[in-house]
Short mmCIF file of C-alpha atoms in Angstrom, two decimals:
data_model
loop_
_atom_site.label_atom_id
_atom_site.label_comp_id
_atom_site.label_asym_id
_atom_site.label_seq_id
_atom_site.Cartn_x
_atom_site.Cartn_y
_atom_site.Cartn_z
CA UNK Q 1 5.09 -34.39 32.22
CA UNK Q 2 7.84 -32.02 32.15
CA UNK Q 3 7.51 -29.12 34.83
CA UNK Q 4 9.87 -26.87 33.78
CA UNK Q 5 12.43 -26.69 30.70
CA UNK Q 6 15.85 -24.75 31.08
CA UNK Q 7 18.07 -24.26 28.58
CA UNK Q 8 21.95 -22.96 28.17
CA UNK Q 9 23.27 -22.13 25.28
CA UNK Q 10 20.96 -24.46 23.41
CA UNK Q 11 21.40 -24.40 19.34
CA UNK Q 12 20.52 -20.16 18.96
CA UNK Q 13 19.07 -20.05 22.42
CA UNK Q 14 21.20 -18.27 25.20
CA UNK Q 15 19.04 -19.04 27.92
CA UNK Q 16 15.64 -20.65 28.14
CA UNK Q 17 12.72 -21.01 30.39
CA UNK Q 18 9.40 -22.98 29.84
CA UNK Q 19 7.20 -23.30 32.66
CA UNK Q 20 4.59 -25.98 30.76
CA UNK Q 21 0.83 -24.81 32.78
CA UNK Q 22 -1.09 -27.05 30.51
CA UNK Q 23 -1.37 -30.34 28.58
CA UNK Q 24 -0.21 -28.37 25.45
CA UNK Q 25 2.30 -26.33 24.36
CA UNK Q 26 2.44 -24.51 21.58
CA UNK Q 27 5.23 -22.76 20.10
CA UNK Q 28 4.53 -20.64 16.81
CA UNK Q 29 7.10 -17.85 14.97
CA UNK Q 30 8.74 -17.43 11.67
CA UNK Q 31 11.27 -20.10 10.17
CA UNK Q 32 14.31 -20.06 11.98
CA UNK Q 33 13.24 -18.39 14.76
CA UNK Q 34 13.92 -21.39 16.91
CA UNK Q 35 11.11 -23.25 17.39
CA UNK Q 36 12.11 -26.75 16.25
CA UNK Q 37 15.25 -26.51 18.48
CA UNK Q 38 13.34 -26.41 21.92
CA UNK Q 39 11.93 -29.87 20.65
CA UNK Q 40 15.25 -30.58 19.77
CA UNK Q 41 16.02 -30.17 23.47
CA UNK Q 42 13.77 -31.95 24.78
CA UNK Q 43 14.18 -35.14 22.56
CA UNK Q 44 17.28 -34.96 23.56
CA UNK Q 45 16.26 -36.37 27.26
CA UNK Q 46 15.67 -39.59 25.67
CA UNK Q 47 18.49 -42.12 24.74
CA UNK Q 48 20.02 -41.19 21.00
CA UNK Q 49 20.80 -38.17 19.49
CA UNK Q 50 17.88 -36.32 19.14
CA UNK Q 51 15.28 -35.35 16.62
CA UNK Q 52 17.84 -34.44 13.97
CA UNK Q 53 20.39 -36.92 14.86
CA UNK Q 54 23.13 -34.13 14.82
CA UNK Q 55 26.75 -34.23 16.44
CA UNK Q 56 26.57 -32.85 19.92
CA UNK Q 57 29.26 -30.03 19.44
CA UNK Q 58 26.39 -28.62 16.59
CA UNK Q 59 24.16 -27.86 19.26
CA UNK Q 60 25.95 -25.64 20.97
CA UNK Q 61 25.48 -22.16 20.23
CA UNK Q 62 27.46 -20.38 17.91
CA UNK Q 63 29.77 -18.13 19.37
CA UNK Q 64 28.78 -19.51 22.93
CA UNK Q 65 31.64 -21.18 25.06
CA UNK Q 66 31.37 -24.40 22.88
CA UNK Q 67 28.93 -26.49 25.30
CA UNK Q 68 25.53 -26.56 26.38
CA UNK Q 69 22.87 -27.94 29.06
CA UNK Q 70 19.79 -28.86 29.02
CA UNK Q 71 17.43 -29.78 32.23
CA UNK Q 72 13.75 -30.61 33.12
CA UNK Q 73 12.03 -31.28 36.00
CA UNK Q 74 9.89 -34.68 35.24
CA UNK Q 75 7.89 -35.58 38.64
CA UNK Q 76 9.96 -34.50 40.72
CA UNK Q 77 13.39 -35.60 39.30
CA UNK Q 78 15.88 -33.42 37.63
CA UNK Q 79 17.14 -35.16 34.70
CA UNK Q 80 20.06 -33.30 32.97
CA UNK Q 81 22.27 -33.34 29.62
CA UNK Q 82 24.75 -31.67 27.73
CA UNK Q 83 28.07 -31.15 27.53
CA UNK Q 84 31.26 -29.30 28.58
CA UNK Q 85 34.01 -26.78 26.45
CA UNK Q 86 36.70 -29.23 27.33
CA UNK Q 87 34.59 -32.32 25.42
CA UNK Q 88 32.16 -31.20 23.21
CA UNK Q 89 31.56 -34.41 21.42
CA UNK Q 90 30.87 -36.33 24.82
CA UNK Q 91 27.54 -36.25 26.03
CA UNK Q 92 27.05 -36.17 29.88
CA UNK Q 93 23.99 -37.32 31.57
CA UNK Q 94 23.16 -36.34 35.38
CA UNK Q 95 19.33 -37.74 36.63
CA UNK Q 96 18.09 -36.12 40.24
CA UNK Q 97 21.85 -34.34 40.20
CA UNK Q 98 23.68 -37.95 39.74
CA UNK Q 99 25.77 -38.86 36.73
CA UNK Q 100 24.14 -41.55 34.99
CA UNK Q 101 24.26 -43.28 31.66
CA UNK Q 102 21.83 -41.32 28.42
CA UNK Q 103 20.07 -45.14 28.89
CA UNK Q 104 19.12 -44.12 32.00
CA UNK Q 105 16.74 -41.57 30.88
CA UNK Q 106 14.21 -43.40 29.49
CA UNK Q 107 13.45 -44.87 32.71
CA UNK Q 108 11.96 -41.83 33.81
CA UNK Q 109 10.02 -40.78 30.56
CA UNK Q 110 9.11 -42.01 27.22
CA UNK Q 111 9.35 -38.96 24.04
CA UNK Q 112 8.33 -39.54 20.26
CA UNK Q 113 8.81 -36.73 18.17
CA UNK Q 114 7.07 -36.49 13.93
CA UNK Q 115 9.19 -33.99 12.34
CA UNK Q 116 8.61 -33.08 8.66
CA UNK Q 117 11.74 -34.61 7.64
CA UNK Q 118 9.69 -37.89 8.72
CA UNK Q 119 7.20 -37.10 6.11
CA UNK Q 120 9.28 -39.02 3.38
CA UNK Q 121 9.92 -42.24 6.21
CA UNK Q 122 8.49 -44.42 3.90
CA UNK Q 123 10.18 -43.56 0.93
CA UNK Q 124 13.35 -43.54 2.76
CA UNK Q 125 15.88 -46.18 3.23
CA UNK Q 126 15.22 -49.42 5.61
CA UNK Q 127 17.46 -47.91 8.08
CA UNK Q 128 15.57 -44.42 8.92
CA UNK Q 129 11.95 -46.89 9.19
CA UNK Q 130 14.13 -49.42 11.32
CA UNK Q 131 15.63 -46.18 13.44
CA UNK Q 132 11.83 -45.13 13.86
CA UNK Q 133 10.56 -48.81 14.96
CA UNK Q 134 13.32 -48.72 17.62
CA UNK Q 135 12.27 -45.54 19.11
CA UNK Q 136 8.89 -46.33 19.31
CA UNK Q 137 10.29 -49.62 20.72
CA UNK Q 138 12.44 -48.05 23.44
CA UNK Q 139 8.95 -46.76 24.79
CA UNK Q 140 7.68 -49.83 25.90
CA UNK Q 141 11.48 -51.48 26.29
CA UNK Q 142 14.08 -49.72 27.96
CA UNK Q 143 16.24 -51.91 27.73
CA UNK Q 144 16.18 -51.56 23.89
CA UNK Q 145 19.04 -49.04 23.56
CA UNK Q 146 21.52 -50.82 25.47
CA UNK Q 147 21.14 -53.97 23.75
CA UNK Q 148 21.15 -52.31 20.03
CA UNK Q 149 24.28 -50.12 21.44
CA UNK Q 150 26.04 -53.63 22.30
CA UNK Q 151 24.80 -55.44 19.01
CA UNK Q 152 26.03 -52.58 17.30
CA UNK Q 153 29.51 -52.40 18.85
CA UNK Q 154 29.86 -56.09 18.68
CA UNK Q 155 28.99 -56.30 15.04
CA UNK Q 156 31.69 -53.29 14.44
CA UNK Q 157 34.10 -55.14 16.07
CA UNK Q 158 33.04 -58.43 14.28
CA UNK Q 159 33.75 -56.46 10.83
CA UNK Q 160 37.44 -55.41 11.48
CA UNK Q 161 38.24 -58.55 12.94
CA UNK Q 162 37.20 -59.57 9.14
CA UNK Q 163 39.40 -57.44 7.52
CA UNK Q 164 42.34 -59.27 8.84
CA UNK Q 165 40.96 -63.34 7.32
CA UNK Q 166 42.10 -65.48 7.73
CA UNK Q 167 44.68 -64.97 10.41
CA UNK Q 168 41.84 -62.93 12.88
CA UNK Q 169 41.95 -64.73 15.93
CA UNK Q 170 38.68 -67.44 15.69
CA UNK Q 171 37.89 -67.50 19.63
CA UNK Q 172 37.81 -63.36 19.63
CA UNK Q 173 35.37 -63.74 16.52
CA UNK Q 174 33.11 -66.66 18.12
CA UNK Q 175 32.83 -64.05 21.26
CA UNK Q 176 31.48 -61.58 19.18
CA UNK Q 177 29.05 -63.32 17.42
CA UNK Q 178 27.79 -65.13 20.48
CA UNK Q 179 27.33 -61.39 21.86
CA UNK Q 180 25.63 -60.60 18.16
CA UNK Q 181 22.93 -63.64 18.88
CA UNK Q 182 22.50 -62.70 22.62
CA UNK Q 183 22.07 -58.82 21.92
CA UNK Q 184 20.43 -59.54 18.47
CA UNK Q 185 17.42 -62.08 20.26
CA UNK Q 186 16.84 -59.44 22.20
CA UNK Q 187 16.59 -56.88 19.43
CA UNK Q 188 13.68 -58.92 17.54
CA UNK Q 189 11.70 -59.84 20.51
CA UNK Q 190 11.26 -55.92 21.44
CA UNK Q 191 10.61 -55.11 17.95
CA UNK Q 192 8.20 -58.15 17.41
CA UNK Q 193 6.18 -57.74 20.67
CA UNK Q 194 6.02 -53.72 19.92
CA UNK Q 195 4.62 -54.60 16.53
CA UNK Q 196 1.99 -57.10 17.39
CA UNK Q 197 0.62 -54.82 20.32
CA UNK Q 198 0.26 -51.87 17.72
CA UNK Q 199 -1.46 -54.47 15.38
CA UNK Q 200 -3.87 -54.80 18.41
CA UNK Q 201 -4.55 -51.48 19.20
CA UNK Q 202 -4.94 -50.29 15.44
CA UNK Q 203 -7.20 -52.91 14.50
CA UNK Q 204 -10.08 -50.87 16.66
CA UNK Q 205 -9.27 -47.65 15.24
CA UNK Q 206 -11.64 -46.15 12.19
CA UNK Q 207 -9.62 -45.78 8.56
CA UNK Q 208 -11.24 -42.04 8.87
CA UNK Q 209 -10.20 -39.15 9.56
CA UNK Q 210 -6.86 -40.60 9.51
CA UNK Q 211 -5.58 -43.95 7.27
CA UNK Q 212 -5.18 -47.14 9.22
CA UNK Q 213 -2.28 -48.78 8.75
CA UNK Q 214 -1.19 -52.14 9.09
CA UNK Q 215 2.40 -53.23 10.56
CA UNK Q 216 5.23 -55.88 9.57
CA UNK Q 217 8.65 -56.50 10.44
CA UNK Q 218 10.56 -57.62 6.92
CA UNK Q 219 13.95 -58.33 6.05
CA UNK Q 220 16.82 -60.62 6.77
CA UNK Q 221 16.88 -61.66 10.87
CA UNK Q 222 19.66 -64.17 10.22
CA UNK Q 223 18.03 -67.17 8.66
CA UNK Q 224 17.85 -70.50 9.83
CA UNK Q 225 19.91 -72.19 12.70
CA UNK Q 226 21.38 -70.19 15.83
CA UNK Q 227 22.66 -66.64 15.10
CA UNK Q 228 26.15 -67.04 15.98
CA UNK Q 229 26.87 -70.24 14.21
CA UNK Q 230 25.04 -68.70 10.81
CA UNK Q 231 27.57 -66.16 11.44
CA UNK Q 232 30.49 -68.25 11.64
CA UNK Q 233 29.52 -69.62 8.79
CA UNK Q 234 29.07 -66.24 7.07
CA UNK Q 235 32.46 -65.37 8.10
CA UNK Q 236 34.02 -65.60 4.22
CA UNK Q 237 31.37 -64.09 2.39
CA UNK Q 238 31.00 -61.08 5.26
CA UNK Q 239 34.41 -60.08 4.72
CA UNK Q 240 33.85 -60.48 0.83
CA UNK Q 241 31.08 -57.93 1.20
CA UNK Q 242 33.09 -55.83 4.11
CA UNK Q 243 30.14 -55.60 6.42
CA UNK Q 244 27.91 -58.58 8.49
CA UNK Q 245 25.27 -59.49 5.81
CA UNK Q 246 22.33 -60.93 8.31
CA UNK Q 247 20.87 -60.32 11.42
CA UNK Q 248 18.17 -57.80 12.94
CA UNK Q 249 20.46 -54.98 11.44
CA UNK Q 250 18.86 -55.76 8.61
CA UNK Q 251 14.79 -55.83 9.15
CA UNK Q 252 12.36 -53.42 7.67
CA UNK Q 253 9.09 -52.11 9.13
CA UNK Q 254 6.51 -52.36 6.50
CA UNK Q 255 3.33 -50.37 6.46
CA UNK Q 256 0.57 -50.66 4.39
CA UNK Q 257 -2.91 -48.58 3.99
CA UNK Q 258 -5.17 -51.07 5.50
CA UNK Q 259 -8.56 -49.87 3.60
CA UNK Q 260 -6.84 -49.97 0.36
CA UNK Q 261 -4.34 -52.55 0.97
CA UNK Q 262 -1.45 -50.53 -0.84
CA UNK Q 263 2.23 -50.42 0.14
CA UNK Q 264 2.67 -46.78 2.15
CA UNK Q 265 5.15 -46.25 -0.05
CA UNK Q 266 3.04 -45.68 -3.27
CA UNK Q 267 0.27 -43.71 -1.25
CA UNK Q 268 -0.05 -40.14 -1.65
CA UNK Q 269 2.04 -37.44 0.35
CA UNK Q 270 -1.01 -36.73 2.48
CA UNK Q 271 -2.12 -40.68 3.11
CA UNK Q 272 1.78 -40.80 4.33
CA UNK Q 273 1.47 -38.14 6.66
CA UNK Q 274 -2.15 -39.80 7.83
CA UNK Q 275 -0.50 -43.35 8.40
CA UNK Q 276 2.44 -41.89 10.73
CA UNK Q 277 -0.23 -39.91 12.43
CA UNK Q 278 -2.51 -43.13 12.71
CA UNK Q 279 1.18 -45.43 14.10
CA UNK Q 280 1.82 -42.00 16.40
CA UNK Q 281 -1.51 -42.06 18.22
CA UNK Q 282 -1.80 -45.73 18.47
CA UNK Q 283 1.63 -45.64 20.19
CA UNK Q 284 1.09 -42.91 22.79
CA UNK Q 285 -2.16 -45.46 23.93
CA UNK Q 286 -0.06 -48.56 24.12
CA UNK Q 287 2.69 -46.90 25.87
CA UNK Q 288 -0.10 -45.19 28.36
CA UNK Q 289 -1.29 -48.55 29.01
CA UNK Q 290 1.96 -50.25 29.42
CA UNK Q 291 3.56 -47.81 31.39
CA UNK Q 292 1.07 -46.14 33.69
CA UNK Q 293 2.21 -42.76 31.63
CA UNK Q 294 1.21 -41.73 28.10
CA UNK Q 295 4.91 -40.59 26.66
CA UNK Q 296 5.65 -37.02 25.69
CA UNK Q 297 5.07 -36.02 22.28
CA UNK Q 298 6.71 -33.41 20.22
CA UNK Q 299 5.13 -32.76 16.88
CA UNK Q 300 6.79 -30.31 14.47
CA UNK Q 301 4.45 -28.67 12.01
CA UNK Q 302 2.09 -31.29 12.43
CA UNK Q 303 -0.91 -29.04 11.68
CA UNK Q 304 0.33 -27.43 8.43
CA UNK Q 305 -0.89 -29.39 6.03
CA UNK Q 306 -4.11 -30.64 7.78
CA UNK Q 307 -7.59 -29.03 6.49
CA UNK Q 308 -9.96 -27.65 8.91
CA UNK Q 309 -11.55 -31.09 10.18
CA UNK Q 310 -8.86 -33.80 10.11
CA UNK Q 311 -6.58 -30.70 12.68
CA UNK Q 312 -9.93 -30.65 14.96
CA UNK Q 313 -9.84 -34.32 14.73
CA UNK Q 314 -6.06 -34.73 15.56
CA UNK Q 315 -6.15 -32.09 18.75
CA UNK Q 316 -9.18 -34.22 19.92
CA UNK Q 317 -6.94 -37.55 19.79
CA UNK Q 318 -3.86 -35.58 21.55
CA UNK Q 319 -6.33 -34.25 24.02
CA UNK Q 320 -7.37 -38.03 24.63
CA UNK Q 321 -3.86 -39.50 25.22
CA UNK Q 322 -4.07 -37.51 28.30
CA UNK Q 323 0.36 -36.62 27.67
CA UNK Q 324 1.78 -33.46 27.65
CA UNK Q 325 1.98 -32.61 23.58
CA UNK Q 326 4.77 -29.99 22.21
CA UNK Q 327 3.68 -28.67 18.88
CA UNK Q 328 5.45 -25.96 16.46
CA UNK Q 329 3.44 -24.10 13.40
CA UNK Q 330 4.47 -20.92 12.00
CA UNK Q 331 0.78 -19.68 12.67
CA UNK Q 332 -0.55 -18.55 15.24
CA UNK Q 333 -4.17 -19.23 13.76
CA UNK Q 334 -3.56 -23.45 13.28
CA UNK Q 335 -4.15 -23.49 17.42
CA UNK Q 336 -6.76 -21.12 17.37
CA UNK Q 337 -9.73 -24.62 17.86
CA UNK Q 338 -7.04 -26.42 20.22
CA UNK Q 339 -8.18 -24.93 23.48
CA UNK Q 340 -6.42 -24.57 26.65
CA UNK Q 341 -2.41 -24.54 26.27
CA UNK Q 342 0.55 -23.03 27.00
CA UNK Q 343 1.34 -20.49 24.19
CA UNK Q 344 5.38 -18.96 23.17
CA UNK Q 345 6.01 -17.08 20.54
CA UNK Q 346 9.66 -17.52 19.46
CA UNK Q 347 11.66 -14.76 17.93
CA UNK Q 348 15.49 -15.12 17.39
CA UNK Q 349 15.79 -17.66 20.13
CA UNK Q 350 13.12 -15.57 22.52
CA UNK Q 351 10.07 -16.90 24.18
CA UNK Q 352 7.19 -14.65 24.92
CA UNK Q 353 4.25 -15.86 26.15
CA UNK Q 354 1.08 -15.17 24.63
CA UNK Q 355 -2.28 -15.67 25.95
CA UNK Q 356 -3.90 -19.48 26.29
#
């Protein structure tokens, strides 16, 4: 669990201190007030770029000196990000006061954030579901953002090397691709294994209060043969197309409402919402399991649109994953059942606390 939260110059927050006393913590205030951007922070001590995926120099504060930090103490260790005025699009990582790689972090602790922009994730394309499998992914496998940052760099390469057919250099391609197949295996495997140990651990949950979903990786993984000489052969028709047409980059998670064995995508806005809630909690058990640690989870306006029974029901499942649980509402009154928790009231990028 985090200990204590600092931040500098953080989005439209100067200077920040959260010293986390309980299990929960609860942040409530008006719409912009800057609630959604201390979860922002602390996402951002995971691998990626954060809960909103947004270019480092827009986090810095506006009208700051162009940079920020951001640091929590997680059992002991200091782990550290942000950057400086000099490079504001160049993230630096330091972990117990050491400079280390933004991989590095999720050695040390596992976050998973719902956001309402998530609400729509299975309307949206194959990439935001496929970006959401390899979070939940990285959990269990930390090694899971290096490989899809090398697979990633090696299929960029790959596609301007196809720009220049024929005359790109065949032994420079092969390299790539064999990198593609190495990085790629590894990919799958993650993704596969994650999804088969969620299958598992949802098939004992109830389809009430919240829909039980059931999980699928889809899409192209490369076809038949080895990866790298499918590739080769792909070469032609790649550059055709200007981009590498197989391969994990391509798969799909599909979900489906298990008691009414529909597609997620043409279930109601509030079965949706249900279904993510259903994949979160089954996650933060498997990763508990796995890992000796439930992960961190920071839920933005989860309890909004939840009545009365289903929000008693979901505190009683956070209470159960026995993690430390960051949640946002612009009421005070949504928390009033949760208990015990650590309780700011943002205004303008202040934190007061408030009774708990």
């Amino acid at each position: 669990m985090i200990g204590r939260l600092t931040l500098s110059d953080f989005r439209n927050h100067a200077d920040a201190l959260i010293l986390p006393d309980h299990a929960f913590i609860v942040l409530t205030g008006e719409n912009g007030a800057g609630k959604t951007n201390i979860l922002e922070a602390v996402s951002m001590l995971a691998p990626g770029r954060g809960l909103r995926g947004a270019a480092l120099r827009d986090m810095a504060r506006q009208g700051g000196p162009g940079s920020f930090g951001i640091a929590a103490e997680v059992d002991g260790v200091v782990l550290g990000t942000g950057t400086s005025p000099q490079a504001p699009d160049r993230r630096q990582v330091r972990i117990g006061g050491v400079a280390a790689s933004a991989n590095a972090l999720a050695d040390h602790m596992a976050i998973v954030w719902l956001t309402p922009a998530m609400d729509r994730l299975f309307m949206d394309s194959p990439g935001g579901r496929r970006r959401f499998l390899d979070r939940l992914t990285l959990a269990l496998h930390p090694a899971h953002a290096v490989h899809a940052a090398r697979y990633e760099a090696a299929m960029r390469a790959r596609n301007r090397l196809l720009n220049d057919l024929p005359s790109a250099d065949p032994a420079w391609l092969t390299a790539l691709e064999t990198q593609m197949e190495e990085h790629g295996a590894a990919l799958s495997i993650a993704r596969t294994d994650l999804v088969a140990r969620l299958g598992t651990e949802l098939a004992d949950q109830p389809d009430e209060p919240f829909a039980r979903p059931l999980l699928a990786i889809e899409g192209e993984d490369g076809g038949d043969g080895p990866m790298a000489m499918r590739l080769a052969r792909e070469r032609r028709r790649d550059a055709a197309a200007g981009r590498t047409l197989s391969g994990p980059h391509r798969q799909d998670l599909a979900v489906t409402h298990a008691a009414k064995g529909q597609a997620a995508a043409l279930c109601s806005t509030g079965e949706q919402k249900a279904l993510l809630l259903s994949i979160l909690l089954a996650h933060a058990a498997l990763v508990a399991a796995h890992r000796g640690q439930p992960p961190v989870l920071l839920l933005d306006e989860v309890a909004a649109h939840l009545d009365p029974s289903r929000r008693a029901a979901l505190f009683d499942r956070l209470r159960a994953t026995g993690g430390q649980v960051w949640m946002t509402g612009t009421e005070a009154s949504l928390f009033n059942d949760l208990g015990s928790a650590t309780r700011l009231t943002v205004t303008a990028g202040q934190l007061f606390r408030s009774a708990g």
